[in-house]
Each structure stands twice: as structure tokens, then as C-alpha cells.
XYZ file of C-alpha atoms in Angstrom:
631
model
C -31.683 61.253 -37.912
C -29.025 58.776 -37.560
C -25.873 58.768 -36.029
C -27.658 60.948 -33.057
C -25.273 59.906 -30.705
C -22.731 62.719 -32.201
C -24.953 65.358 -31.880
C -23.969 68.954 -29.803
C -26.525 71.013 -27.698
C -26.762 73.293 -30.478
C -28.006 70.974 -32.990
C -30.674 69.201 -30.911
C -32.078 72.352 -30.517
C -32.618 73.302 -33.891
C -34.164 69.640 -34.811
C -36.156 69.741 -31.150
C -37.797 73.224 -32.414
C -38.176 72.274 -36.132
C -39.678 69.104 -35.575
C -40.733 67.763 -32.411
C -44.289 67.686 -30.981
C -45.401 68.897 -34.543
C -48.909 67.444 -34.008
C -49.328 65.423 -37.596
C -47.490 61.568 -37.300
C -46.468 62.160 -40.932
C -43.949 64.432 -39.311
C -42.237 62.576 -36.487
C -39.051 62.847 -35.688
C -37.501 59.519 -35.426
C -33.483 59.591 -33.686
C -31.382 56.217 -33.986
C -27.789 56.123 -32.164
C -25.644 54.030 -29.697
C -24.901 56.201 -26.729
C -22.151 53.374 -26.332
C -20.389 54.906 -29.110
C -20.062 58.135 -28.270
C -16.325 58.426 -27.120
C -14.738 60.424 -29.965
C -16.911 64.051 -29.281
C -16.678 64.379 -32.783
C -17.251 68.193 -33.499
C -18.320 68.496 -30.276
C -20.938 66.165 -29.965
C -22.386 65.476 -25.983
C -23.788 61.956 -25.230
C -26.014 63.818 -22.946
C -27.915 65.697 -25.332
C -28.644 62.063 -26.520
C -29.330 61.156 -22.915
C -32.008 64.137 -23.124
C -33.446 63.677 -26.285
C -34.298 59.648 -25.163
C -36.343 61.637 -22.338
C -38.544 63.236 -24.065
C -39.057 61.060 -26.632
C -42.795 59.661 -26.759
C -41.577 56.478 -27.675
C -38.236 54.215 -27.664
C -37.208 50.866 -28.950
C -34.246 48.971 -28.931
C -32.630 47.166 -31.974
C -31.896 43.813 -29.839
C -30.374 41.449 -32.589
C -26.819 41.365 -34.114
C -26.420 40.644 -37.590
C -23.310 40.889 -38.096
C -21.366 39.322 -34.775
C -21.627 35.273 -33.625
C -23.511 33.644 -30.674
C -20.044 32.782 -29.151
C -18.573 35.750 -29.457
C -21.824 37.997 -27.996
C -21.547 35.532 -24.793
C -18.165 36.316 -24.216
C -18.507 40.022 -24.475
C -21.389 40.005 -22.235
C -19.952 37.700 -19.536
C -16.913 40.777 -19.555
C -19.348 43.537 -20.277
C -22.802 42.569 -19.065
C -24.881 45.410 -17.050
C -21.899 48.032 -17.075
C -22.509 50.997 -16.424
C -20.438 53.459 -19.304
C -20.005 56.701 -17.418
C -23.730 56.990 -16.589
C -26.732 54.808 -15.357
C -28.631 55.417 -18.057
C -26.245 53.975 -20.803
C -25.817 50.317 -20.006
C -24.652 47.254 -21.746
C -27.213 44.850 -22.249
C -27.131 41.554 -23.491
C -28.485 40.800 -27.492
C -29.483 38.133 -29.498
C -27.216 36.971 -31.926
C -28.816 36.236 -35.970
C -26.131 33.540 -36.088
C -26.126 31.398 -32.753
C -23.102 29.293 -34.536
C -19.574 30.232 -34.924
C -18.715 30.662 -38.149
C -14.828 30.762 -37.631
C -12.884 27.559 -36.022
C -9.800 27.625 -34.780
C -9.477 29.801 -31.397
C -11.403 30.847 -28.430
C -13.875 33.579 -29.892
C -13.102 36.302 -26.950
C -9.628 36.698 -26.300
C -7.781 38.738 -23.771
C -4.269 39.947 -24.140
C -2.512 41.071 -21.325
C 0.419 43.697 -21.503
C 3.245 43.432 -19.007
C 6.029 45.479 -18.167
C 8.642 43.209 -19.467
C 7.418 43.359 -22.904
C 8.244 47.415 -22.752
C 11.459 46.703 -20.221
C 10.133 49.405 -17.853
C 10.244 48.845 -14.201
C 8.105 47.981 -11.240
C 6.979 51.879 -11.094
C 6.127 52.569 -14.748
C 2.952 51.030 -17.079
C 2.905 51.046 -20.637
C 1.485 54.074 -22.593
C -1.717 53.831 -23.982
C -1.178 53.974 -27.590
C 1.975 51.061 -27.242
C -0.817 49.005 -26.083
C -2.699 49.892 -28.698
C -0.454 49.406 -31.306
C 0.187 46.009 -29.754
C -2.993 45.006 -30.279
C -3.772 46.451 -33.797
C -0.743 43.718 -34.431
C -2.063 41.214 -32.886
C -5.196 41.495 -35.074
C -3.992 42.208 -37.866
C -1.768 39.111 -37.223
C -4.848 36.994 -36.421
C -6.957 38.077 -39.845
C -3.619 36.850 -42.381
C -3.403 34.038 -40.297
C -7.441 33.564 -41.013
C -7.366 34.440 -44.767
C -4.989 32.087 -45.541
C -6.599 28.980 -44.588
C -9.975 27.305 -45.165
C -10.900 26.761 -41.607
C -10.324 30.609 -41.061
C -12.823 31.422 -43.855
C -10.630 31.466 -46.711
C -12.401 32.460 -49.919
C -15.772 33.015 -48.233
C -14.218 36.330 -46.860
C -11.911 37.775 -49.773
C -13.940 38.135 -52.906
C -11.826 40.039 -55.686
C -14.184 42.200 -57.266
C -13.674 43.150 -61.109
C -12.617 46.395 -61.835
C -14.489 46.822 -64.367
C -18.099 47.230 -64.402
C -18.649 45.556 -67.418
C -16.995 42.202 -66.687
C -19.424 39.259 -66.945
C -18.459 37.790 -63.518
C -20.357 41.214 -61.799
C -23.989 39.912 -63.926
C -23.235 35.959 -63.121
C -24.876 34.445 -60.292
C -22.845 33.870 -57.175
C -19.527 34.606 -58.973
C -18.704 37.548 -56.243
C -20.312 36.293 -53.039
C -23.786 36.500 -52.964
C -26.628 33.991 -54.686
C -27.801 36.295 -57.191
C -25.976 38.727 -59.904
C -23.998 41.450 -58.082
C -24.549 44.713 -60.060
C -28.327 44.985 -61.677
C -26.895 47.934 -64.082
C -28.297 47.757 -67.412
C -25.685 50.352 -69.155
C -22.680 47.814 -67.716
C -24.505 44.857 -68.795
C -25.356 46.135 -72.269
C -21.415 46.461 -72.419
C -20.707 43.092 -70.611
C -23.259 41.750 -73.833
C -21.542 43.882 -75.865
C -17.858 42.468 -74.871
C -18.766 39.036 -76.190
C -18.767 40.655 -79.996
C -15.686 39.012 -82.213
C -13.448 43.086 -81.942
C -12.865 44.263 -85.597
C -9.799 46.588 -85.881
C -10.533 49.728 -85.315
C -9.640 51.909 -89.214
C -9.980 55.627 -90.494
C -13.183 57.440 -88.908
C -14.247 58.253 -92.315
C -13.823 56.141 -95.751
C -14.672 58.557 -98.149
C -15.261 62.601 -98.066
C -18.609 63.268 -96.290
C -21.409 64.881 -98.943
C -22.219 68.104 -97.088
C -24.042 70.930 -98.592
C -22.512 74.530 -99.585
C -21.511 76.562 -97.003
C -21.185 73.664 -95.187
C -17.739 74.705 -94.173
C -18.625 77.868 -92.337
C -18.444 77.894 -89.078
C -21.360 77.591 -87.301
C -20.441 80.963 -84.420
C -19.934 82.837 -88.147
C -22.930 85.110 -88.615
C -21.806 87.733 -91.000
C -21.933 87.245 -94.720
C -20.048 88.841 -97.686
C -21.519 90.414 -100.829
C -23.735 87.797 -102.546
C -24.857 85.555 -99.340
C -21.354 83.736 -99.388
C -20.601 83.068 -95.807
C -17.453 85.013 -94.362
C -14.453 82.786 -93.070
C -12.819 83.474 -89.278
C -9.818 84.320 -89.079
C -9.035 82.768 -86.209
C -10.677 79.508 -87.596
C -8.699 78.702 -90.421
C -5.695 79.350 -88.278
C -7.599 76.440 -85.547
C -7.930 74.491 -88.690
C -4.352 74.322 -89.672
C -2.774 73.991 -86.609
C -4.969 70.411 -86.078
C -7.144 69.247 -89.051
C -8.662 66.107 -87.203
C -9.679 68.543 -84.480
C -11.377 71.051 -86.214
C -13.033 68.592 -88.048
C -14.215 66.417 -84.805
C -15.522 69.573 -83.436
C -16.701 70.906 -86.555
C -17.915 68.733 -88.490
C -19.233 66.206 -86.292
C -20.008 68.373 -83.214
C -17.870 66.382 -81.357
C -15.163 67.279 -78.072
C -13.349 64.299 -76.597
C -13.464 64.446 -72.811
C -9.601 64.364 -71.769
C -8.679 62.570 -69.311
C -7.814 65.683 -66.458
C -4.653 65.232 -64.378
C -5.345 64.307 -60.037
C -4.742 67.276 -58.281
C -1.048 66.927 -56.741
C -0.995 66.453 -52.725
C 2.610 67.201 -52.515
C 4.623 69.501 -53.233
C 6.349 69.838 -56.876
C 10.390 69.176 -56.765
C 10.916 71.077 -60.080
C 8.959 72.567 -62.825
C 7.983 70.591 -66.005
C 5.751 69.868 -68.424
C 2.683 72.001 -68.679
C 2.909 73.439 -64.695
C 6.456 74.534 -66.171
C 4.868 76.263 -69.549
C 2.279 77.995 -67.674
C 5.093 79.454 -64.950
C 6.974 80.557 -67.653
C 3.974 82.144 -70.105
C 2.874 83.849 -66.820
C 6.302 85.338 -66.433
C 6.419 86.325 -70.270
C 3.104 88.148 -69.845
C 4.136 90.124 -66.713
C 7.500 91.769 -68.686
C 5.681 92.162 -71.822
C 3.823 94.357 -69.846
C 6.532 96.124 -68.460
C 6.337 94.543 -64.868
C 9.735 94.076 -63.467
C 10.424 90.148 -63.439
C 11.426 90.209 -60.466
C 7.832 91.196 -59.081
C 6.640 88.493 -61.479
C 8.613 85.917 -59.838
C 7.574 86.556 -56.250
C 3.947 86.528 -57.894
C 4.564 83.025 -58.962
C 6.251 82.257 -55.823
C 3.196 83.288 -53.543
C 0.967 80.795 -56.015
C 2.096 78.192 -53.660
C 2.857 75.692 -57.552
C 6.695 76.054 -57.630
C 8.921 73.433 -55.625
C 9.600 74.825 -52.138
C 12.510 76.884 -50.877
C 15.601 76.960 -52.657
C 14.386 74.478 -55.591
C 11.967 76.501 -55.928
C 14.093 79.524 -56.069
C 16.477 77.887 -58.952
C 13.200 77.108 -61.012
C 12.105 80.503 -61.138
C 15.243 82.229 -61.753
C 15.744 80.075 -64.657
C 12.435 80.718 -65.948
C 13.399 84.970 -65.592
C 16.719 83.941 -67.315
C 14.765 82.476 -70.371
C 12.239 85.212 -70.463
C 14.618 88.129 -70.502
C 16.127 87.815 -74.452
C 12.425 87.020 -75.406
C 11.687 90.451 -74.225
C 14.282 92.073 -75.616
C 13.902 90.221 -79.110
C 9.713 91.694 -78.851
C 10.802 95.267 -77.946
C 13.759 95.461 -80.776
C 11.648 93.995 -83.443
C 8.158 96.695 -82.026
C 10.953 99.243 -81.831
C 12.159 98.707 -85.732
C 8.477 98.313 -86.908
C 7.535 101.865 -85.177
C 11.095 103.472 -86.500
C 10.392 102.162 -90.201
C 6.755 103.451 -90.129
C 7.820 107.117 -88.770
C 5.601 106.711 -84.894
C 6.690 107.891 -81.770
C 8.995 105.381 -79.960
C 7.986 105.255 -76.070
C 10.046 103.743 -73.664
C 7.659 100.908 -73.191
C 7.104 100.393 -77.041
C 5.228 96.789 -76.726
C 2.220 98.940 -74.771
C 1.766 100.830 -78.232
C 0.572 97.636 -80.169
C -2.393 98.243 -81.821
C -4.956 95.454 -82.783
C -6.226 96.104 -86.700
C -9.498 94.453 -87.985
C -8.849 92.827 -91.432
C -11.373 92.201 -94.022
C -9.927 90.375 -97.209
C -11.667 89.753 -100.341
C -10.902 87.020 -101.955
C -10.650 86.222 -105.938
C -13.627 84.512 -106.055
C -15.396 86.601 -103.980
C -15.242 85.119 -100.364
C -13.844 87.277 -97.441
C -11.779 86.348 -94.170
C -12.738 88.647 -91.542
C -10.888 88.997 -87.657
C -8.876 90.785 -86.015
C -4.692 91.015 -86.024
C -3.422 92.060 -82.487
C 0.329 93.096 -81.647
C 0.297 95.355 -84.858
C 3.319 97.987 -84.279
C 3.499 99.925 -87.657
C 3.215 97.571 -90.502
C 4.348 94.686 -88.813
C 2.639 91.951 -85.908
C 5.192 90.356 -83.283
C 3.892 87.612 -81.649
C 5.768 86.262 -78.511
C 5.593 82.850 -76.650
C 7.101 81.482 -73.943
C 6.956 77.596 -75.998
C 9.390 76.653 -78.434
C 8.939 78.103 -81.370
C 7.170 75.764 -83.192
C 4.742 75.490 -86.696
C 1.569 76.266 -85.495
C 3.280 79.890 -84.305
C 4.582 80.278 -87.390
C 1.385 79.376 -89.124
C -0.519 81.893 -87.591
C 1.796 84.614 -88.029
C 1.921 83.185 -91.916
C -2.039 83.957 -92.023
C -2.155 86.730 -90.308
C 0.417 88.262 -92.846
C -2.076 87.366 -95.959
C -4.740 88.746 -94.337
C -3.459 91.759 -93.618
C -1.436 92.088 -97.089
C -4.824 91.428 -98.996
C -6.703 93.641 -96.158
C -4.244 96.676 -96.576
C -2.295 96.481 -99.274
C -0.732 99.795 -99.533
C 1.303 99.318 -96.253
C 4.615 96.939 -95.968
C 3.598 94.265 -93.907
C 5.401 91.581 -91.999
C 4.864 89.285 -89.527
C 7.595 88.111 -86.482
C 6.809 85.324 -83.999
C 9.318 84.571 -81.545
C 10.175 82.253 -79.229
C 12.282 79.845 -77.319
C 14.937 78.049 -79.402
C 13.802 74.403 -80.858
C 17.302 73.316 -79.127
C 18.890 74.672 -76.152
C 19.015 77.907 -74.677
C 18.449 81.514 -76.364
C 16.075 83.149 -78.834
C 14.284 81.871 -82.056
C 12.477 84.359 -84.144
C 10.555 83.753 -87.976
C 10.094 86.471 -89.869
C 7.530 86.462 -92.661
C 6.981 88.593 -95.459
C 3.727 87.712 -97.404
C 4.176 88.780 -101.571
C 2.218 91.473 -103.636
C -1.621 91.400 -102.649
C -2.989 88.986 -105.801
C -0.671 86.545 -104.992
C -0.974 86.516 -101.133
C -5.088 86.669 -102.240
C -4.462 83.526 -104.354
C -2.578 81.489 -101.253
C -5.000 82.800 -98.885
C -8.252 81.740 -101.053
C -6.660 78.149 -101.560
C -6.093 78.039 -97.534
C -10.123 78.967 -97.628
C -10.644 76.203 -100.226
C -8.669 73.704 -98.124
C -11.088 74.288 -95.457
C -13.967 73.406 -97.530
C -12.015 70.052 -98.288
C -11.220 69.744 -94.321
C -15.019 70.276 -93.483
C -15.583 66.605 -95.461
C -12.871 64.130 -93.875
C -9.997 64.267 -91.691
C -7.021 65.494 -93.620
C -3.881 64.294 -92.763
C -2.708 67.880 -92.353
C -0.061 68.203 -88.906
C 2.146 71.075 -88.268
C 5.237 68.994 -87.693
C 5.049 66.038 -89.310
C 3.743 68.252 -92.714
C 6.555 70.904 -91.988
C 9.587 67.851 -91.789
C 8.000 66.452 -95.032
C 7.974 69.911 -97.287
C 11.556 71.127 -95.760
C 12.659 67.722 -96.903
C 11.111 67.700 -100.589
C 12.943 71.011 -101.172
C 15.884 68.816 -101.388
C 15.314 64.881 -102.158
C 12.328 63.057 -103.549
C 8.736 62.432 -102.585
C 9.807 58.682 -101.200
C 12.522 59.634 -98.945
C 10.729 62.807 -97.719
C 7.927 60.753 -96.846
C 10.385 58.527 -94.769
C 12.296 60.828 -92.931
C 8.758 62.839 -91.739
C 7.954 59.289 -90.293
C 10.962 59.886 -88.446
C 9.786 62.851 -86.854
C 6.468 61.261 -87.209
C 8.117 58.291 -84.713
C 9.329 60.320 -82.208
C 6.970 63.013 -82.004
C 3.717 63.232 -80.221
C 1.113 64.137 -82.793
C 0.451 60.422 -83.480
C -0.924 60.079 -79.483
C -3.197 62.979 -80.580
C -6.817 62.045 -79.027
C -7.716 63.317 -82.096
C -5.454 61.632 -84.806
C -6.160 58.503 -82.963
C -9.946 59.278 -83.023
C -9.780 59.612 -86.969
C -7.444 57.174 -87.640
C -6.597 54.607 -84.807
C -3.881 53.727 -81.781
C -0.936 54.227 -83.200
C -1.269 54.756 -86.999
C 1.894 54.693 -89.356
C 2.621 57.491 -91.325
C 1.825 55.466 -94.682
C -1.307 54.364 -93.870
C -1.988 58.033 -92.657
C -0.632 59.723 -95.616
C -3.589 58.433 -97.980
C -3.325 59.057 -102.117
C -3.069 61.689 -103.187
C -6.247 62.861 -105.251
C -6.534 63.679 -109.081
C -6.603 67.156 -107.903
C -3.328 66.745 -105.890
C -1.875 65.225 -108.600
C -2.776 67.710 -111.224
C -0.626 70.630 -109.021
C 2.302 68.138 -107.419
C 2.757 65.388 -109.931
C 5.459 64.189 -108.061
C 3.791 63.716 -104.800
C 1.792 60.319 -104.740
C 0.356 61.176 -100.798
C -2.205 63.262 -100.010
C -0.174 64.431 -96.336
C 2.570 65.206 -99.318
C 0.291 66.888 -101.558
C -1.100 68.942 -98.612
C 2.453 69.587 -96.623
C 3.510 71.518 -99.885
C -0.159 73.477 -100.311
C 0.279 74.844 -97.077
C 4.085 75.226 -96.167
C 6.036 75.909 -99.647
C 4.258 79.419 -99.799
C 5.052 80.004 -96.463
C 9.016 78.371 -96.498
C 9.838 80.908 -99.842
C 8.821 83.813 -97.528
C 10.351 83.034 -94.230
C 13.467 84.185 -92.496
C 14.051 82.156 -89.402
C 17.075 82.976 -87.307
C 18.653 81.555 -83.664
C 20.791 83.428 -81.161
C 21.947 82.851 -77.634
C 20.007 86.151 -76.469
C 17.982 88.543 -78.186
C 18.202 90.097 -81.719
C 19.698 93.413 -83.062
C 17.256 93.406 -85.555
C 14.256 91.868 -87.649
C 14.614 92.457 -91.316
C 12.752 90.225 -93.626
C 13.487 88.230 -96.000
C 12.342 89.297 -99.873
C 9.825 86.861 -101.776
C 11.994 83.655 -103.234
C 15.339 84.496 -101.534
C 16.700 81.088 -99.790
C 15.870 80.884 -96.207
C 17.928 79.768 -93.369
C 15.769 78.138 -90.717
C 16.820 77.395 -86.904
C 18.522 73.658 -86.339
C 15.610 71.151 -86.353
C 15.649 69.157 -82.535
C 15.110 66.002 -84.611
C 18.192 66.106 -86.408
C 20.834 65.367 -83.446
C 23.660 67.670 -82.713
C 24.391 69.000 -86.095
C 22.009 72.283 -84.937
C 23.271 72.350 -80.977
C 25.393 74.905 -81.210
C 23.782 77.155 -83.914
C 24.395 81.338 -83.293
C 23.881 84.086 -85.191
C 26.611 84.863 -87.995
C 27.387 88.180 -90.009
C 27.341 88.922 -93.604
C 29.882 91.471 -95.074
C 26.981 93.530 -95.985
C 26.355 93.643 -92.399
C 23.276 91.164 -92.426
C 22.292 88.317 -89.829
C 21.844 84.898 -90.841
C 21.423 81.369 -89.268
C 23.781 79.461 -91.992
C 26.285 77.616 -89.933
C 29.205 76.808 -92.372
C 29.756 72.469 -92.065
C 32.358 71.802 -89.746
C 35.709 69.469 -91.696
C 36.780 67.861 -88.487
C 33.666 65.782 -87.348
C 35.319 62.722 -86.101
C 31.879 60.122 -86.025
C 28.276 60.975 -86.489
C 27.347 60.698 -82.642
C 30.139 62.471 -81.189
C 30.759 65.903 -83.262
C 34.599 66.926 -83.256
C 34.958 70.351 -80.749
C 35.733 71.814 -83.822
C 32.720 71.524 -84.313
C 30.602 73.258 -81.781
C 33.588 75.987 -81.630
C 32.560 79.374 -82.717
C 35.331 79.238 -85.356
C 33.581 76.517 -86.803
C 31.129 79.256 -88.545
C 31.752 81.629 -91.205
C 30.781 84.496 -92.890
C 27.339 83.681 -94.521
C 27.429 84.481 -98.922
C 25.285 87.711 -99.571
C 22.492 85.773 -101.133
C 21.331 84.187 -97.669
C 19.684 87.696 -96.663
């Protein structure tokens, strides 16, 4: 046992009654400490249970040679020191052999003894300096002493800083005496496998895969699927083409190839947060959202989050929180109006707490050529699923309400079903809210079977297939051609944060640009979208032009009054895109005649200069009634 010197009553004991005067030598206890050392009584330690142990102790030794202190130096000490007694006779300072007689150091006396007067600390004949002023007098004189040292030859000079790699694969730790001692300093054969390794001319890294894997049928399924359909055909998840369309690289990492990068996982914070951002922010607020959806009173919620101890303290704190119950409120209200509308329209009981009444409905959808999507739809109030999130509302919520609208169409089809996610606004303050209406059951089993068929495609290579970057390119082909859609999705492409994806840079490099992402289009693509040479083009209309001709999605500065949809192929008016500047800052909801809401926000005639929009307008007389055919 080492270190003995620290050791308490208690302790000794135990060890004393475990081990000692066991009669077998293979089972001695062996005790090594300085008794000199023990000043601190760290956790109680007693140098005299030290004292004890040495006395009945069968036999002792002394280490009597210092490796690591000079000849000079141990003289000097011992001519100060030498046969002191330290608080008892038994613990004395005896004199030891030095393992370098020489001094190794030049330049000064090697024991040293600084004396501390009065005038230094102007106090007066009657007073002494304080114990830790002399001590911090003398941590600067050593410190003093050591830069002094370091920064000449005589003092040491290189011998005693070596800079150490930090890396463990740098040749310098495998090369003899490069870091201070005569042979290699590290003797690790993973790190010099790599330090090998490192010498190789670097190739550019390019796309994971060159051409679509050759995988067998079925291939595609899931591997935590177990049920089949009629026929042995493997059923599809649900909830795994929805995974697959909110990040194709992903799914196909980790399906595909088995394979889950390890993230990198953020220090643990030893201070405390100043305001709330980022992902501590997101989880405050989902939290929050969770608590009223559930008909707690936000205010409980809030002293719930405040008694986590992660918000910013005191008043900061205070702000943060109260902002978050600010943005949670009209997301509340817009998921009880549109659950209240859904249970009105299907003739159920309306309780005062109508989101507890959500049902969850298992869906089973056969397909045209005979596949099924099985899972399970939660949120269901009547015939329609309202989905609430505390993020922006973004594509990937909008994709899986999109799905989850098939599936239940093709599922059920004798019920009128719709789908509402809702959200934050993309810009600014106040509610966003998509409502989709999926068509007659053949067609909505057509788009969902080519969803299914674009997973068998996604199972063989990385498709370039990203929520925002696809959305930006098909909302743009609605209304220019495939070449300047393609540029203006870089764009987004530019400023977004899909391209730092760990898995978009796994499949196809740091940094990739859009075109060399985008691919060609194959003869497939080209046979349904002629006029889209890209594969990301070919795919951004597969998946979002069913979905855009059977969306309504509306902003307001609080909640809704209400959720209708919007019928198959009527124009849809979408929320202002955050990538598009100021044109959508000030978007509210306006009024038909017919008594309708829509999102259209008539174009303002007094806009002085692109960057600084007139206050025409962002006035609220800058919008108009919308034309009947918007909803």
C-alpha cells in the first residue's frame, strides 16, 4: 500500500485484520510512505497510525538514494535539516545519497534562503507578515527563478522543455531521442501504423459509393421488420420511410452499411448558462410544449424548468423562460383549435381538454403491387393527426405529416383524412401551421408505393435526397427552369447546414457543392422529368410536388381560428421562406371575402431598395384581400 503515510485509524485497521500476520509470505503486507509528508491530514489521515504500523512491522527498510534531487542541493538541505526532529522522535530527517553527486544547473547557490522583513509588507515593529504573503512571496520568487532558467542554456534550456506532439501519430513520438529520452517515446503499434500510414501521398477524399450497390431483394427491408405481407414480400415501417426521407445518407449509413458515426458529444458546462440557445434552448422549450399539451399550467412548467438548475440564473433566467411560455402559448392554442375542429367535423364529444382525446390508429396499407406499410399514426382526433413542435416548422415535419396522411388515406379510405403539423414560424415570432390533404385512395396508393420504391433505390447508394435543399429546389421549378432552380437551392444549399451533415460529408466529402452533389439524373429520372438533368432535381420533384399540390401552409402572429384544408390541385400559399430576406418578415394572416384565411401577402408598390423595404411595406395596409381561388 503506498502513500501509507495518509492513512486514518480506521483504515489501518481494516488492512491490519485483513492482512497482517497471515502466515503464507505470498501474502505480506508491504506499506511504503514518508511520515515527513504527512502535514495535509488529508481525509483525516494520522501520521501516528503510520508511526504504529512501522512498530509492528516484522521488517523495515529505508529507500536511501534520491533520484531525482542533486548532490549540492541534498548537502544544503541536510546542513539546515539534518537530525530534526518533525513533531516526534521517531520521524527524523536523515541524510541520503544523491544518484547525481554533480549539479546539473549553473548559475546560483543550489540552497537558497529568502528572508521576509517587515518593510517589504510596511507593518511595524509589533506585527509579522501572514503566512500565506510569505508564501505567495516565495511561489514568485520561484516561479521567477524557473523563466529565468528556461530561457537560457546554462539554466537547462531545451534539456528541460520538450514540446510533445499532440498527436499520437506524429513521427517525432516513434523517432529516437526526438522528445527527450534515447529511445522512441511511445511503443504503440495502432499510432505507429498511422504515423506509417501518414507518409501515404493523401488522395481527395470523393462520393462513398461510385455506382448503386448490387444487393439482393428485400434487401431494402429493414432489418428490426419481422412481419411480412401476403406472398413473403417484406412489410415497410412506417416510421422508416419517414427516417429515410428526412436524411437519405443516414438511413443509408445505418442501413445499409451498419454504420453510426460517433459524434463528437459537447463538455459538460462548469458555469452557469447566460441565456438559452441552441439545442439547451430547444429542449427548454419542447419540455414546456409537452407540459401544456398536457394541460399543465405553464406556469408550473416553468418553475419545473427553473428547479433543473440549466436556465441562466436569477432574473436572466427569469426573461428566458417567460419568453419560452410566450412562444408556447399560440402553439397550444393553434393544437387545441385544429383537435377541436377535427372532433366537431367528425360528430365526438368535445372535452375541455380536447388534445387528451387523441387517439393513436394502427395503419396497414396495401400497396398496388402488393407491398404494405404498416405503423402506427398517433395524435389522431377524428379524421385528422395534429402534430405539434416546439422547432420551426420545417420539411422533415411536414414530411411526416405528408406520409402519415397516405397511409392513413390508403389504410382507411372511407374517412376524410388530413394531416396538420404546426409549429414555430420559419421567421420571427407567432404560429406556422401545414395542412395536408392526401387525394382519393389509388392515387395516394400510387405516391405512397413510389415513396416505397424510392427506398429500394436509397437502400443501394446515397441519394442526394435533403429536406431543405430538395424543398428550395421543387418550390423553385414550379416557377423557372431546371438551371436556375438548381442555383438558387445552392443558395440555401450555401447557407444552410445540411452540407456539415456528418453524414453528407461521410457520403460525399468536406464541403461538397451542390453540383457535384446533385449527380445525373438516371434514364429512369429522365423518362418522368425530362426537363430535370440532376438526379437531387429528379428526386426533389418525386417526393415534394405530390406533397406541394396538397398543402395549405399558413403564418399568424398567434394561434389560428381554424384549419381547413386545402382541396387536391388548388394553389397553395406557403409561409415566407427565412432564406429569402425581408420580403416574408412581416407576413400575417389575411381574409378572403368568402371568409377564408390565407398567407398571400399582396407585393408592396413603395419598396424603396432591395435591402431596406419601404414601411409601406411591413405596414398591415400593405396586404389585401386574398382572390377566392387561394383557398
Amino acid at each position: 500500500m503506498d502513500e501509507f503515510q495518509d492513512t486514518d485509524p480506521e483504515q489501518w485497521a481494516i488492512l491490519r485484520t485483513a492482512f497482517h500476520g497471515r502466515p503464507d509470505e505470498s501474502s505480506a503486507l508491504v506499506l511504503i510512505g514518508d511520515p515527513k509528508q504527512a502535514i495535509y491530514a488529508f481525509r483525516g489521515a494520522d501520521v501516528v497510525t503510520y508511526l504504529q504500523a512501522v512498530e509492528d512491522a516484522t521488517d523495515t527498510a529505508t529507500l536511501s538514494t534520491s533520484w531525482r534531487s542533486d548532490g549540492p542541493l541534498l548537502a544544503g538541505l541536510h546542513a539546515l535539516l539534518g537530525e530534526t526532529a518533525l513533531g516526534d522522535p521517531r520521524i527524523v530527517v536523515r541524510p541520503v545519497d544523491a544518484a547525481h553527486p554533480e549539479s546539473r544547473f549553473s548559475g546560483g547557490a543550489p540552497v537558497r534562503l529568502r528572508q521576509v522583513t517587515r518593510r517589504a509588507y510596511r507593518l511595524g515593529a509589533s506585527s509579522a507578515p501572514s503566512a500565506p504573503d510569505a508564501r505567495g512571496l516565495l511561489a514568485k520568487d520561484v516561479a521567477a527563478d524557473v523563466a529565468s532558467r528556461l530561457g537560457t542554456a546554462s539554466g537547462g534550456g531545451e534539456h528541460v522543455v520538450v514540446q510533445h506532439p499532440l498527436q499520437t501519430v506524429d513521427e517525432r513520438n516513434f523517432t529516437p531521442g526526438a522528445l527527450g529520452v534515447p529511445g522512441p517515446f511511445s511503443h504503440d503499434d495502432a499510432a505507429f501504423a498511422g504515423a506509417r500510414q501518414a507518409r501515404q501521398k493523401r488522395e481527395p477524399v470523393g462520393a462513398l459509393v461510385g455506382a448503386p450497390l448490387s444487393l439482393p431483394t428485400g434487401a431494402a427491408v429493414g432489418r428490426e421488420a419481422g412481419a411480412t405481407a401476403t406472398g413473403g414480400r417484406p412489410d415497410v415501417e412506417l416510421d422508416d420511410l419517414v427516417r429515410l426521407l428526412e436524411n437519405a445518407p443516414r438511413w443509408f449509413a445505418q442501413h445499409t452499411l451498419d454504420v453510426g458515426l460517433v459524434l463528437e458529444e459537447e463538455d459538460v458546462e462548469d458555469r452557469l448558462p447566460l441565456s438559452l440557445t441552441g439545442l439547451a434552448g430547444w429542449g427548454v422549450g419542447d419540455r414546456v410544449l409537452r407540459a401544456a399539451l398536457a394541460g399543465v399550467d405553464p406556469n408550473r412548467a416553468m418553475q419545473a424548468e427553473w428547479r433543473r438548475g440549466q436556465v441562466p440564473p436569477r432574473e436572466l433566467g427569469r426573461s428566458a423562460l417567460q419568453e419560452v411560455v410566450r412562444a408556447v402559448g399560440p402553439l397550444r392554442v393553434a393544437a387545441v383549435e385544429a383537435a377541436r375542429e377535427a372532433d366537431v367535423a367528425a360528430g365526438r364529444p368535445v372535452s375541455q381538454d380536447v388534445l387528451s382525446s387523441a387517439e393513436t390508429v394502427d395503419v396497414r396499407a396495401t400497396l398496388p403491387d402488393g407491398g404494405t406499410v404498416v405503423g402506427s399514426v398517433p395524435g389522431v382526433h377524428g379524421a385528422r393527426v395534429v402534430r405539434t413542435e416546439y422547432s420551426r416548422l420545417g420539411p422533415k415535419h411536414r414530411l411526416r405529416a405528408w406520409v402519415q396522411a397516405l397511409a392513413l388515406r390508403v389504410s382507411d379510405p372511407d374517412r376524410p383524412w388530413d394531416a396538420v403539423a404546426i409549429g414555430r414560424s420559419p421567421r420571427g415570432p407567432g404560429v406556422a401551421w401545414s395542412t395536408l390533404t392526401p387525394p382519393d385512395r389509388d392515387t395516394a396508393a400510387a405516391v405512397l408505393a413510389d415513396l416505397v420504391a424510392l427506398r429500394d433505390e436509397a437502400a443501394r447508394e446515397p441519394l442526394p435526397l435533403l429536406p431543405e435543399v430538395a424543398l428550395r429546389y421543387a418550390e423553385e421549378r414550379r416557377t423557372t427552369d431546371a438551371r436556375d432552380a438548381l442555383m438558387r437551392a445552392g443558395w440555401a444549399w450555401n447557407k444552410g447546414f445540411e452540407r456539415k451533415d456528418p453524414y453528407v460529408v461521410l457520403a460525399w466529402g468536406q464541403d461538397p457543392a451542390l453540383p457535384d452533389l446533385a449527380g445525373h439524373a438516371t434514364t429512369a429520372d429522365l423518362g418522368r422529368f425530362p426537363d430535370d438533368p440532376t438526379r437531387l432535381g429528379a428526386l426533389a420533384r418525386r417526393v415534394w410536388d405530390p406533397l406541394l399540390e396538397h398543402e395549405l401552409t399558413r403564418c399568424a402572429m398567434s394561434g389560428p381560428t381554424s384549419a381547413p384544408a386545402t382541396p387536391a390541385g388548388r394553389p397553395d400559399r406557403r409561409c415566407p421562406d427565412p432564406s429569402r430576406g425581408a420580403r416574408g418578415a412581416s407576413t400575417r394572416s389575411a381574409t378572403c371575402r368568402a371568409g377564408r384565411s390565407c398567407s398571400r401577402r399582396a407585393p408592396a408598390r413603395a419598396r424603396r431598395t432591395p435591402s431596406r423595404p419601404s414601411r409601406r411595406a411591413t405596414s398591415p395596409r400593405a396586404w389585401r384581400r386574398c382572390p377566392r381561388s387561394c383557398s
